[in-house]
C-alpha cells in the first residue's frame, strides 16, 4: 500500500503572529478566530509547549486562554514565569488570568464565590489600556470558581464585579494584561473591543492580516514546495476542496490536475457548477469521471443505510484511484503531490499544528502501487471555514460554491430512505432544488446550517390532486441550526416560506403528494436521516 505523507508545514511564518495558549475547554479556537477578526494573524499552541519554544516563534503577543481547571487543582496546567519576563505582551483570560495572577505573586482564593454566565462588570479605571472608550458598567461572561483578591505587585486593578474584587488588571510598563471573564464570547458586550485594545494599544500590532496576504503567502509556498513536479486534487463539490484547488491552480497552473467523480448522487446543478463554473473561474485542468451507472449498479437493491454508505465509499475510492493511475501514466513531470483541503480546526482537533493532517478516507490513496508516495499540499491548514470562504471569493470562485452549506459525501444516496434508483434521485433532485431556491429567495441561507430534503421512498400516503386520488411519496424538510453539526436544533422557518416550498413541491414534483417538517433536535435525531 502506498501512503501520503503530510508535508512539513510550508514556511509562511507570519511576522505578526499572536500565540493563543490553549488551556483546554475549547476556548482557544474562538479566541484565535476573534484575533483574526481583528485582522491579526493567530495560532494556537498547547499549554504543554515549553516557553522557549513559544518564544522561538517570535510572537508579537501571547494570549492565555480559559480552561476547565482551578489553579489549585492537582495537575492543573502551569506556566513558566519566564513567559512573563520575555518582554512579549501577554493577555490572560479567565484561567489564564488566574495563572498570571498566581505566577506573579497575586492572590487567587478558592472562596466558593462562583460566578457563571452574564455578570455586570464595574470598570474602575476607565482610561486604562484595555477599557478606554468602553462603558463603566458593562456585561461580561463569567465562568469561574476561584477569585483574584489581590493583583500582583506593579499591577493596577481596572475592574471588579459584585463578587470578585479584582476582575481585571494591567501592568502597562511590562505589557501584561488580564481579565477574569471571557471577552471572546459575544455575551461579553465589549469583548472584541477589549481584545483589540490589547492587540493594537497594548501590543502595538497593526491590523494588517487579510485573506489577500494568505493568497500571496500560499502561492509562494506552494510554488516552493511543488517546484516543477505535478499535483493532483480530488474535487468533491464542497467548499474546502474547491478553494484548495483554486489556490494551488493559481500557484502552479497546468501542473495541477483536478479529478471530479460524478457519482450521480449530487444535487441539481452541482456537477455542472464544478464542470463549468469552477473551470471557468480557475482555468483548472479537470478530469470528470462519469461513474453514475457504476454507482447505481452497485446500489441496486440496497436499502440499509450503512451498507449504502460503505458501497458509495468503496466505489468512490476505486474510481478515484483509477483516475489517479491514468494521470500518473501520462507523459510529463512526476506527479508527486496530493492537494487536500484540510482546515485549521481539523489540525487543532487532531492534536497539533505540525504535520498531523488527517487523510479522509475518500481521498486516501491506498491501493496504488507500493512505490508511489504523495506528499500533501494543504494550503488551507491555517484557516477557519469563514476565512476559506473569503479566500474562495477573492480567488473569484462562484458564490454557489463558496457559500455552499455542508453536504454529505454520500450525497443524495443517504437522503433516499429505501433503495436508490435513477428515478428516485431525479425526483429528490427536483424537490431539493425547489427547497433550496425558496430558502435562498427568502434570504435564509445564512440563517440555517443546512436543510436536508429527504425522500421517504418506501412510504406512500393517500392524497388528492386535481380530480383524482393519488398514492404518492412524502418529502421531509429537515432545516437545522447548528454551530458545528455536533448538536443541532430544528430551525423555526417562517410559515409562509414552508407553505411556498410545500405547495411548489407537491405541484411540481410528480409522485410527491405530501411535505412534512422534521421538528427533532440533535440529539436525539441526527441531521441526516441515514
Ligand atoms: P449527522 O447526520 O451525523 O450529520 O447529524 C452531521 C453533519 O455531517 C454531515 N454528514 C456527512 N458528511 N460524509 C460527509 O462528508 C458523510 O458520510 C456524512 N454524513 C453526515 C451532515 O450533512 C451534517 O452536516
mmCIF file of N, CA and C in Angstrom, residues 1-4 234 236 261 295 306 308-321 324 338-342 346 357-368 376 378 408-410:
data_model
loop_
_atom_site.group_PDB
_atom_site.id
_atom_site.type_symbol
_atom_site.label_atom_id
_atom_site.label_comp_id
_atom_site.label_asym_id
_atom_site.label_seq_id
_atom_site.Cartn_x
_atom_site.Cartn_y
_atom_site.Cartn_z
ATOM 1 N N UNK A 1 0.822 -1.204 0.000
ATOM 2 C CA UNK A 1 0.000 0.000 0.000
ATOM 3 C C UNK A 1 0.861 1.260 0.000
ATOM 4 N N UNK A 2 0.480 2.196 -0.778
ATOM 5 C CA UNK A 2 1.239 3.442 -0.787
ATOM 6 C C UNK A 2 0.691 4.355 0.302
ATOM 7 N N UNK A 3 1.377 5.434 0.529
ATOM 8 C CA UNK A 3 0.899 6.311 1.577
ATOM 9 C C UNK A 3 1.085 7.755 1.168
ATOM 10 N N UNK A 4 0.320 8.596 1.808
ATOM 11 C CA UNK A 4 0.501 10.029 1.584
ATOM 12 C C UNK A 4 1.145 10.594 2.826
ATOM 13 N N UNK A 234 -8.491 15.928 -5.614
ATOM 14 C CA UNK A 234 -9.851 15.417 -5.754
ATOM 15 C C UNK A 234 -10.831 16.526 -5.414
ATOM 16 N N UNK A 236 -14.683 17.541 -4.539
ATOM 17 C CA UNK A 236 -15.907 16.872 -4.088
ATOM 18 C C UNK A 236 -17.128 17.714 -4.398
ATOM 19 N N UNK A 261 -15.261 13.003 -9.387
ATOM 20 C CA UNK A 261 -16.005 11.768 -9.633
ATOM 21 C C UNK A 261 -17.496 12.100 -9.600
ATOM 22 N N UNK A 295 -22.209 3.489 -9.879
ATOM 23 C CA UNK A 295 -22.753 3.659 -8.529
ATOM 24 C C UNK A 295 -24.170 3.100 -8.433
ATOM 25 N N UNK A 306 -26.212 1.870 6.320
ATOM 26 C CA UNK A 306 -24.777 1.644 6.483
ATOM 27 C C UNK A 306 -24.185 0.924 5.271
ATOM 28 N N UNK A 308 -25.301 1.164 2.250
ATOM 29 C CA UNK A 308 -25.211 2.170 1.185
ATOM 30 C C UNK A 308 -23.947 3.006 1.339
ATOM 31 N N UNK A 309 -23.716 3.486 2.550
ATOM 32 C CA UNK A 309 -22.528 4.308 2.803
ATOM 33 C C UNK A 309 -21.255 3.558 2.434
ATOM 34 N N UNK A 310 -21.201 2.292 2.831
ATOM 35 C CA UNK A 310 -19.986 1.508 2.558
ATOM 36 C C UNK A 310 -19.793 1.345 1.051
ATOM 37 N N UNK A 311 -20.889 1.060 0.360
ATOM 38 C CA UNK A 311 -20.781 0.870 -1.094
ATOM 39 C C UNK A 311 -20.320 2.167 -1.758
ATOM 40 N N UNK A 312 -20.928 3.264 -1.366
ATOM 41 C CA UNK A 312 -20.575 4.540 -2.000
ATOM 42 C C UNK A 312 -19.105 4.872 -1.725
ATOM 43 N N UNK A 313 -18.683 4.678 -0.475
ATOM 44 C CA UNK A 313 -17.283 4.941 -0.111
ATOM 45 C C UNK A 313 -16.332 4.073 -0.909
ATOM 46 N N UNK A 314 -16.649 2.810 -0.981
ATOM 47 C CA UNK A 314 -15.777 1.858 -1.682
ATOM 48 C C UNK A 314 -15.669 2.199 -3.176
ATOM 49 N N UNK A 315 -16.804 2.428 -3.803
ATOM 50 C CA UNK A 315 -16.790 2.739 -5.235
ATOM 51 C C UNK A 315 -16.040 4.035 -5.498
ATOM 52 N N UNK A 316 -16.225 4.988 -4.574
ATOM 53 C CA UNK A 316 -15.564 6.278 -4.743
ATOM 54 C C UNK A 316 -14.050 6.103 -4.781
ATOM 55 N N UNK A 317 -13.547 5.349 -3.828
ATOM 56 C CA UNK A 317 -12.090 5.139 -3.771
ATOM 57 C C UNK A 317 -11.612 4.458 -5.046
ATOM 58 N N UNK A 318 -12.347 3.448 -5.478
ATOM 59 C CA UNK A 318 -11.910 2.719 -6.689
ATOM 60 C C UNK A 318 -11.840 3.631 -7.901
ATOM 61 N N UNK A 319 -12.900 4.416 -8.084
ATOM 62 C CA UNK A 319 -12.943 5.284 -9.269
ATOM 63 C C UNK A 319 -11.851 6.346 -9.184
ATOM 64 N N UNK A 320 -11.695 6.898 -8.005
ATOM 65 C CA UNK A 320 -10.697 7.948 -7.829
ATOM 66 C C UNK A 320 -9.290 7.413 -8.086
ATOM 67 N N UNK A 321 -9.027 6.238 -7.573
ATOM 68 C CA UNK A 321 -7.699 5.647 -7.766
ATOM 69 C C UNK A 321 -7.424 5.328 -9.232
ATOM 70 N N UNK A 324 -6.490 8.442 -10.843
ATOM 71 C CA UNK A 324 -5.124 8.826 -10.460
ATOM 72 C C UNK A 324 -4.107 8.028 -11.262
ATOM 73 N N UNK A 338 -0.373 15.522 -3.568
ATOM 74 C CA UNK A 338 -1.820 15.390 -3.470
ATOM 75 C C UNK A 338 -2.335 16.597 -2.671
ATOM 76 N N UNK A 339 -3.269 17.327 -3.267
ATOM 77 C CA UNK A 339 -3.785 18.528 -2.606
ATOM 78 C C UNK A 339 -4.970 18.150 -1.723
ATOM 79 N N UNK A 340 -4.973 18.649 -0.499
ATOM 80 C CA UNK A 340 -6.084 18.374 0.423
ATOM 81 C C UNK A 340 -6.593 19.686 1.013
ATOM 82 N N UNK A 341 -7.894 19.749 1.211
ATOM 83 C CA UNK A 341 -8.490 20.958 1.788
ATOM 84 C C UNK A 341 -8.590 20.891 3.300
ATOM 85 N N UNK A 342 -7.529 20.445 3.958
ATOM 86 C CA UNK A 342 -7.545 20.362 5.425
ATOM 87 C C UNK A 342 -7.605 21.766 6.028
ATOM 88 N N UNK A 346 -9.387 21.151 11.774
ATOM 89 C CA UNK A 346 -9.036 19.728 11.634
ATOM 90 C C UNK A 346 -7.680 19.475 12.269
ATOM 91 N N UNK A 357 -1.929 16.004 9.682
ATOM 92 C CA UNK A 357 -3.118 16.013 8.829
ATOM 93 C C UNK A 357 -3.816 14.666 8.811
ATOM 94 N N UNK A 358 -5.122 14.742 8.833
ATOM 95 C CA UNK A 358 -5.938 13.552 8.723
ATOM 96 C C UNK A 358 -6.270 13.329 7.266
ATOM 97 N N UNK A 359 -6.022 12.164 6.768
ATOM 98 C CA UNK A 359 -6.382 11.926 5.381
ATOM 99 C C UNK A 359 -7.763 11.305 5.372
ATOM 100 N N UNK A 360 -8.710 12.017 4.789
ATOM 101 C CA UNK A 360 -10.072 11.487 4.780
ATOM 102 C C UNK A 360 -10.124 10.274 3.878
ATOM 103 N N UNK A 361 -10.947 9.328 4.259
ATOM 104 C CA UNK A 361 -10.871 8.043 3.577
ATOM 105 C C UNK A 361 -11.162 8.143 2.083
ATOM 106 N N UNK A 362 -12.064 9.038 1.691
ATOM 107 C CA UNK A 362 -12.354 9.052 0.268
ATOM 108 C C UNK A 362 -11.249 9.702 -0.556
ATOM 109 N N UNK A 363 -10.282 10.308 0.122
ATOM 110 C CA UNK A 363 -9.139 10.843 -0.608
ATOM 111 C C UNK A 363 -7.920 9.957 -0.452
ATOM 112 N N UNK A 364 -8.090 8.907 0.315
ATOM 113 C CA UNK A 364 -6.948 8.056 0.599
ATOM 114 C C UNK A 364 -6.436 7.411 -0.673
ATOM 115 N N UNK A 365 -5.138 7.223 -0.725
ATOM 116 C CA UNK A 365 -4.581 6.670 -1.949
ATOM 117 C C UNK A 365 -4.220 5.203 -1.795
ATOM 118 N N UNK A 366 -4.733 4.584 -0.729
ATOM 119 C CA UNK A 366 -4.459 3.163 -0.520
ATOM 120 C C UNK A 366 -4.822 2.366 -1.758
ATOM 121 N N UNK A 367 -4.021 1.412 -2.129
ATOM 122 C CA UNK A 367 -4.343 0.605 -3.293
ATOM 123 C C UNK A 367 -3.502 0.951 -4.502
ATOM 124 N N UNK A 368 -2.809 2.073 -4.453
ATOM 125 C CA UNK A 368 -1.921 2.408 -5.559
ATOM 126 C C UNK A 368 -0.635 1.599 -5.411
ATOM 127 N N UNK A 376 1.634 15.701 0.791
ATOM 128 C CA UNK A 376 0.404 16.500 0.816
ATOM 129 C C UNK A 376 0.695 17.991 0.652
ATOM 130 N N UNK A 378 -1.352 21.310 1.562
ATOM 131 C CA UNK A 378 -2.552 21.680 2.336
ATOM 132 C C UNK A 378 -2.592 23.189 2.543
ATOM 133 N N UNK A 408 -23.290 15.924 2.632
ATOM 134 C CA UNK A 408 -22.551 14.696 2.965
ATOM 135 C C UNK A 408 -21.882 14.076 1.739
ATOM 136 N N UNK A 409 -20.723 13.486 1.966
ATOM 137 C CA UNK A 409 -20.008 12.797 0.886
ATOM 138 C C UNK A 409 -20.883 11.807 0.121
ATOM 139 N N UNK A 410 -21.671 10.967 0.805
ATOM 140 C CA UNK A 410 -22.509 10.004 0.066
ATOM 141 C C UNK A 410 -23.712 10.647 -0.629
#
